[in-house]
Coordinates of C-alpha atoms and ligand atoms in Angstrom, one line a residue:
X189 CA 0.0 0.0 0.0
X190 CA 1.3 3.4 -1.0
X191 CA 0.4 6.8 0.6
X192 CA 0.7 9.7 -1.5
X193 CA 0.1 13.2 -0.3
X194 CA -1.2 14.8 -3.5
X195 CA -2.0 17.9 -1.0
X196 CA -1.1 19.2 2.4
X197 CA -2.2 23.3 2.1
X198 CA -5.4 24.8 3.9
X199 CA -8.4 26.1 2.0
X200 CA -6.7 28.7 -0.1
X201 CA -3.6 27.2 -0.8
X202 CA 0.1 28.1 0.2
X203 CA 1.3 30.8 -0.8
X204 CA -2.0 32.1 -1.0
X205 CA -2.5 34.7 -3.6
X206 CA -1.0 38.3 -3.9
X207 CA -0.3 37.0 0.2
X208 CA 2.0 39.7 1.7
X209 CA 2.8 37.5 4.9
X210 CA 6.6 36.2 6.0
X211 CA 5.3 33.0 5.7
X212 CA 4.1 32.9 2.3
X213 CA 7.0 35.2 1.1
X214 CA 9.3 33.4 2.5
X215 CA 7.2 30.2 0.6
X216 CA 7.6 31.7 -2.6
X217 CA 11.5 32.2 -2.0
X218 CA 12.0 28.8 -1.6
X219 CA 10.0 27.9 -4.4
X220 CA 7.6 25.5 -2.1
X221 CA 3.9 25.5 -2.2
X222 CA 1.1 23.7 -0.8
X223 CA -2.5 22.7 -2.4
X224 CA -5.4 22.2 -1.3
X225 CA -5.2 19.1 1.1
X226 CA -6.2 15.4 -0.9
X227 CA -4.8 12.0 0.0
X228 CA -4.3 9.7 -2.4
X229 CA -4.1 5.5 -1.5
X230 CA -2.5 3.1 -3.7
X231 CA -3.1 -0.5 -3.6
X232 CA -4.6 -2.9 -6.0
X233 CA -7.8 0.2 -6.6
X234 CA -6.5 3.8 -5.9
X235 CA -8.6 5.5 -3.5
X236 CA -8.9 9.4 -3.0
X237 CA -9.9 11.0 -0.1
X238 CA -11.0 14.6 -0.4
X239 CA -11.5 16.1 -4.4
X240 CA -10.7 19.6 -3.7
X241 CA -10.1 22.3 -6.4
X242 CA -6.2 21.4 -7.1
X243 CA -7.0 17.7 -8.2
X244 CA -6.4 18.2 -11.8
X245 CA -2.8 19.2 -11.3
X246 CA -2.6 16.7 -8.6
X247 CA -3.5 13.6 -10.5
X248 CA -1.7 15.1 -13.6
X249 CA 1.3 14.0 -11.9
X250 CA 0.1 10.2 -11.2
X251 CA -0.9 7.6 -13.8
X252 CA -3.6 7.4 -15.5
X253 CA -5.8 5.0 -13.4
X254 CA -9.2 5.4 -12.4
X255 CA -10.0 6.0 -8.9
X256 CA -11.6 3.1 -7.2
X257 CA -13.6 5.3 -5.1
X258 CA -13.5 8.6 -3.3
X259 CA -14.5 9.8 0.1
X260 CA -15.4 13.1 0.9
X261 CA -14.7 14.2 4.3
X262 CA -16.9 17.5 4.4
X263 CA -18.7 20.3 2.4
X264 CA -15.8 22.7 2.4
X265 CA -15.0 24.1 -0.9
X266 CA -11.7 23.2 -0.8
X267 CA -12.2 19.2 0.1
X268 CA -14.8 19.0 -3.2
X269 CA -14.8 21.2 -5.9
X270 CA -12.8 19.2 -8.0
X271 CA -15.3 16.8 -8.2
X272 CA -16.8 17.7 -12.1
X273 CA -12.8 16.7 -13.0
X274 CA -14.0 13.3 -12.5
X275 CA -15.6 13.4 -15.9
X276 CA -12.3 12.6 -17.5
X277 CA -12.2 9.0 -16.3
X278 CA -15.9 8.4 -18.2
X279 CA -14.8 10.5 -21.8
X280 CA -11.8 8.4 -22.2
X281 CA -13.4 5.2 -21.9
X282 CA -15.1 3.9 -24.7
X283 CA -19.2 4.1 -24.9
X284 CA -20.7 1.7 -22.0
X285 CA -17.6 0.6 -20.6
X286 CA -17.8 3.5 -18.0
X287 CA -18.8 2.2 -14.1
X288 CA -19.5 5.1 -11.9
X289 CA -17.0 6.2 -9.2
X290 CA -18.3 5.2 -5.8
X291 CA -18.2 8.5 -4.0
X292 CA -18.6 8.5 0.0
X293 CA -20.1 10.9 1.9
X294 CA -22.2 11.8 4.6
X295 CA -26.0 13.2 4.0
X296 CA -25.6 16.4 5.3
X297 CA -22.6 17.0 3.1
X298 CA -24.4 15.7 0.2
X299 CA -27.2 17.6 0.6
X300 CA -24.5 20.8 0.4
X301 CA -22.6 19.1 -2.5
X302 CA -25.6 18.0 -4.2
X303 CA -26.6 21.7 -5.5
X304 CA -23.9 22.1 -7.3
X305 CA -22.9 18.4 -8.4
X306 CA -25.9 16.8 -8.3
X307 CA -25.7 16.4 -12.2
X308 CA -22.4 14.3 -12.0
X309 CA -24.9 11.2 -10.4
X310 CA -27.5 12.2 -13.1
X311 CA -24.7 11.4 -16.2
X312 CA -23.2 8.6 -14.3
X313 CA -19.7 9.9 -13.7
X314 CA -20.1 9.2 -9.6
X315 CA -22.9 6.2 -7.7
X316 CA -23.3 8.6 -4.4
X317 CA -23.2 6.1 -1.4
X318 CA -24.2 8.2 1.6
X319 CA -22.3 6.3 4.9
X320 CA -23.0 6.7 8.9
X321 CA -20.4 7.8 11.2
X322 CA -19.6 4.1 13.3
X323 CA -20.7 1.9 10.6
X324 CA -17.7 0.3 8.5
X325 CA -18.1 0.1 4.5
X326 CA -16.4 -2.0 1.9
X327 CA -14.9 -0.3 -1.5
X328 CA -13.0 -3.2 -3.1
X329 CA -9.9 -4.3 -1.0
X330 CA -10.4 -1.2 1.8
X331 CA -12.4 -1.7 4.7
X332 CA -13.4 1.9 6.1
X333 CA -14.7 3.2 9.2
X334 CA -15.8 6.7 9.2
X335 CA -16.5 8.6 12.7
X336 CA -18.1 12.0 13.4
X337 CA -15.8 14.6 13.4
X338 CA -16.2 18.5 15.1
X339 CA -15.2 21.0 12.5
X340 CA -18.2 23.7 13.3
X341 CA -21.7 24.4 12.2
X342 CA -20.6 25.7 9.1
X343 CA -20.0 21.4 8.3
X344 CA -22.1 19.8 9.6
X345 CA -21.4 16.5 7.6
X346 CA -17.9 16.4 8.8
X347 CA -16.3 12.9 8.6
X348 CA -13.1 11.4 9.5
X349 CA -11.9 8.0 8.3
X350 CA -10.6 5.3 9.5
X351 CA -8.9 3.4 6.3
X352 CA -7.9 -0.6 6.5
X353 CA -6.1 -2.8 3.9
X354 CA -5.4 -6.2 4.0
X355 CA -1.8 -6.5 2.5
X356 CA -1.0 -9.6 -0.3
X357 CA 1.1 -10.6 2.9
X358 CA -2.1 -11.0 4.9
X359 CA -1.2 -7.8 7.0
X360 CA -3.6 -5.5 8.2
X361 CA -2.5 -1.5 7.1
X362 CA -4.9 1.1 8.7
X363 CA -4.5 4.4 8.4
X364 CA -6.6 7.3 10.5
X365 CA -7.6 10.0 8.8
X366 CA -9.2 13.2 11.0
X367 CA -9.5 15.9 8.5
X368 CA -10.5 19.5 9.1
X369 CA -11.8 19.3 13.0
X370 CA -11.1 20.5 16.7
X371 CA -12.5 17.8 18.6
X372 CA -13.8 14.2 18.6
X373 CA -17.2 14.2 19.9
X374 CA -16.8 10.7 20.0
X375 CA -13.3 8.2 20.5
X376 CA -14.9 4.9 19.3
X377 CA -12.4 1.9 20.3
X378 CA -11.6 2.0 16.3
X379 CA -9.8 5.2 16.6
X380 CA -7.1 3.6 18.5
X381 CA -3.9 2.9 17.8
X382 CA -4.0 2.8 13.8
X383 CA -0.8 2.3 12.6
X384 CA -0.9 5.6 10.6
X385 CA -2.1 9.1 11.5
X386 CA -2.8 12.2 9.2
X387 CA -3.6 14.7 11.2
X388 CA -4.4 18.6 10.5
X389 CA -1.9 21.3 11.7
X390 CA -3.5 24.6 10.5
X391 CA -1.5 26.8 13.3
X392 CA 1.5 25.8 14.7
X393 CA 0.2 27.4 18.1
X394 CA -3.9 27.5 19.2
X395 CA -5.0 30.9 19.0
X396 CA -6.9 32.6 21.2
X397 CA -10.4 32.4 19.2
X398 CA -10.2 29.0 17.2
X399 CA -13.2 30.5 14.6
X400 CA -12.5 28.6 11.9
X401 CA -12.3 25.4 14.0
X402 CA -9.4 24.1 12.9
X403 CA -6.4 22.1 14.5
X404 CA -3.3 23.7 15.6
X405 CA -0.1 21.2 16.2
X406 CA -0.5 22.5 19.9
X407 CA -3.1 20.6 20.3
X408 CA -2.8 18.0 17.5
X409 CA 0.1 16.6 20.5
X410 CA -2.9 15.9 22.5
X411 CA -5.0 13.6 20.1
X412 CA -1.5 11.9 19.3
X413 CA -0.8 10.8 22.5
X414 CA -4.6 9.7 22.9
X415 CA -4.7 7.9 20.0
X416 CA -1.3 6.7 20.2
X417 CA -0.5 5.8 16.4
X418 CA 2.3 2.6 16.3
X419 CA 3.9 4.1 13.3
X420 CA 3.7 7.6 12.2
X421 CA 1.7 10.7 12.2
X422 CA 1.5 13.0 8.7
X423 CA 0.8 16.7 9.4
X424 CA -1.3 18.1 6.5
X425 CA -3.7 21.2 5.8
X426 CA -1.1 23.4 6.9
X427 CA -2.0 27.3 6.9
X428 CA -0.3 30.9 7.1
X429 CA -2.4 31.9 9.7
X430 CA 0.1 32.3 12.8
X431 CA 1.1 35.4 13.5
X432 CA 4.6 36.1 12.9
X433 CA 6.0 38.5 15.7
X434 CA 7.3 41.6 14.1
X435 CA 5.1 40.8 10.7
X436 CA 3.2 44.0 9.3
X437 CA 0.9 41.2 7.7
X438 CA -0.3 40.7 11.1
X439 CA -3.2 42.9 11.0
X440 CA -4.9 40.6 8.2
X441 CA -7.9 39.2 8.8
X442 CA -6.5 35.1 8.4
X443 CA -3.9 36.2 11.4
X444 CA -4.7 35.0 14.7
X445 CA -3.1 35.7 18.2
X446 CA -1.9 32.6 19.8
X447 CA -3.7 31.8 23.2
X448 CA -0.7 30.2 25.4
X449 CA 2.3 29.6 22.5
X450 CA 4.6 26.8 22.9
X451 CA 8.0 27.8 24.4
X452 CA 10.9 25.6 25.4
X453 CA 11.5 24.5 28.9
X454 CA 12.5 27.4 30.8
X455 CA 12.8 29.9 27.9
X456 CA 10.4 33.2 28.2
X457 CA 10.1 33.3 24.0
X458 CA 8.2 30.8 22.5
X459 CA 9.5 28.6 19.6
X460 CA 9.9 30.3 16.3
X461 CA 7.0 30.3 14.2
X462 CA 8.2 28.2 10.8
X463 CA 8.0 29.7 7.9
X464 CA 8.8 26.8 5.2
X465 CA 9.4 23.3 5.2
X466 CA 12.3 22.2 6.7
X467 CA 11.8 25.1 9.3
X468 CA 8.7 23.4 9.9
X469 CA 10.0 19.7 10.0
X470 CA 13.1 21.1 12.5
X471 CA 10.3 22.7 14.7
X472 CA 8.2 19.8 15.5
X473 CA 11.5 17.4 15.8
X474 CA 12.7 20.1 18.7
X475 CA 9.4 20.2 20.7
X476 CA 8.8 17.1 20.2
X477 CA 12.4 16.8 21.9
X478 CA 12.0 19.2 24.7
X479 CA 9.3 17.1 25.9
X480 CA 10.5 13.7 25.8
X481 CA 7.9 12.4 23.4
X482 CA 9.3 9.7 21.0
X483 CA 6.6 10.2 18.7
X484 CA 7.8 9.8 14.8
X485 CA 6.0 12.8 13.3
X486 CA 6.3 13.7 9.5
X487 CA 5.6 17.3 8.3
X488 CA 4.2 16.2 4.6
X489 CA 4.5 17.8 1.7
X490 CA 2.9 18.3 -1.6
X491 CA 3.9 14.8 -3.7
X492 CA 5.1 12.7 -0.1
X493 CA 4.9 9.4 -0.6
X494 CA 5.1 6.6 1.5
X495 CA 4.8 3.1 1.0
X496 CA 3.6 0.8 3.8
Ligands
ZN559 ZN1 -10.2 22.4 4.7
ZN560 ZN1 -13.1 22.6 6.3

């Protein structure tokens, strides 16, 4: 099984457009960028979770193989507007030999997604197959689990999921995936210990007003430890939206004022807020440090892939 990160930006993208900040300037110095966050899992039938408005690009630089099915985690623009691109996989096939793409989602998000895509079901590009947080579903070899998740009224269909595959070896692979969210209203024994985590880091530090409720790595360490991955934990949907201290950008609207920031043991200034990837990567390592936690956490990137 293969894990590739097709996408680990928040909902506009890193750097974000005409984006004054450190962060994205310093992002476009490097030459690094983030899309819109979409997983992509590789066994015998690809699966993609989340079809956000980058998946062109993204799956322009796979092979050409039709997805085996596609979860949606939530009716946020930016986990679903790519959705119409699916079309491709039904014009290149010749006429009848098309089967619609299994596409999973929760009601509520349907009923969101529907207005603008219900036309895709209609011309038989996706089968919609509408799942229950705590009931487990089948898509070919992938046995999937998908559990409520806390990401605000403004999604109300939120889902994570819990993805399992049953290696040629006879091993069992899962992987957790928690999406956009600030809380688990519900830790079902499933949740535990998978031997893969993807988790969100939006902020590196909680702000003071989570609004948008979104994940910070601050308290991203706290779900780790509770659900205590045996392997490895992915950051993804990584934003610009810590304030930078000294930053004019600060006064934008994304910008929020960290609650309590993280700061090493005994220092009085908290850690420096990364501003690319291997700032990022050498951040996490060094707090992970200073607190004597041996957990093996990977920043991901755009194109990251792992194989199980
Ligand atoms: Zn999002
Ligand atoms: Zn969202």
């Amino acid at each position: 099984m293969e894990l590739v990160f097709l996408g680990t930006g928040a909902a506009w993208g890193l750097p974000e457009l005409h984006c004054p900040c450190r962060i994205c300037e310093e992002m476009r110095r490097k030459g690094e960028h983030r899309t819109r966050t979409a997983l992509l899992l590789k066994s015998t039938s690809p699966l993609l979770i989340d079809c956000g408005p980058d998946i062109r690009e993204q799956l322009s630089l796979q092979p050409a193989e039709v997805p085996g099915g596609v979860l949606i985690t939530h009716e946020h623009g930016d986990h679903y507007l790519g959705l119409d691109e699916l079309f491709v996989y039904k014009r290149l096939m010749p006429r009848g030999a098309f089967e619609p793409i299994p596409v999973y989602l929760s009601a509520q998000s349907w009923e969101v997604i529907s207005k603008r895509f219900d036309y895709l079901e209609d011309m038989g590009v996706i089968k919609v197959v509408l799942v229950e947080p705590g009931r487990w579903f089948t898509q070919k070899e992938w046995r999937i689990f998908p559990f409520k998740t806390d990401h605000g009224s403004f999604a109300a269909g939120s889902l994570g999921f819990l993805v399992t595959c049953r290696e040629a070896s006879g091993n069992e692979v899962s992987m957790l995936y928690t999406s956009d969210f600030m809380d688990l209203p519900a830790l079902p024994e499933e949740l535990f210990r998978p031997d893969y985590l993807v988790i969100q880091s939006f902020w590196l530090n909680e702000p003071r007003e989570n609004r948008p409720r979104h994940m910070s790595f601050q308290r991203a360490l706290e779900f780790i430890a509770r659900l205590a991955p045996r392997k490895e934990t992915f950051l993804v949907h990584m934003g610009d939206a810590d304030m930078v201290p000294g930053d004019p950008a600060n006064n934008m609207l994304k910008k929020y004022r960290p609650l309590d920031p993280m700061k090493p043991p005994g220092a009085h200034t908290p850690y420096p807020i990364p501003l690319n990837q291997d700032q990022w990567q050498k951040t996490v390592n060094r707090i992970l440090e200073d607190r004597g936690l041996n957990y093996n956490v990977t920043v991901a990137y755009d194109g990251l892939t792992v194989v199980f």
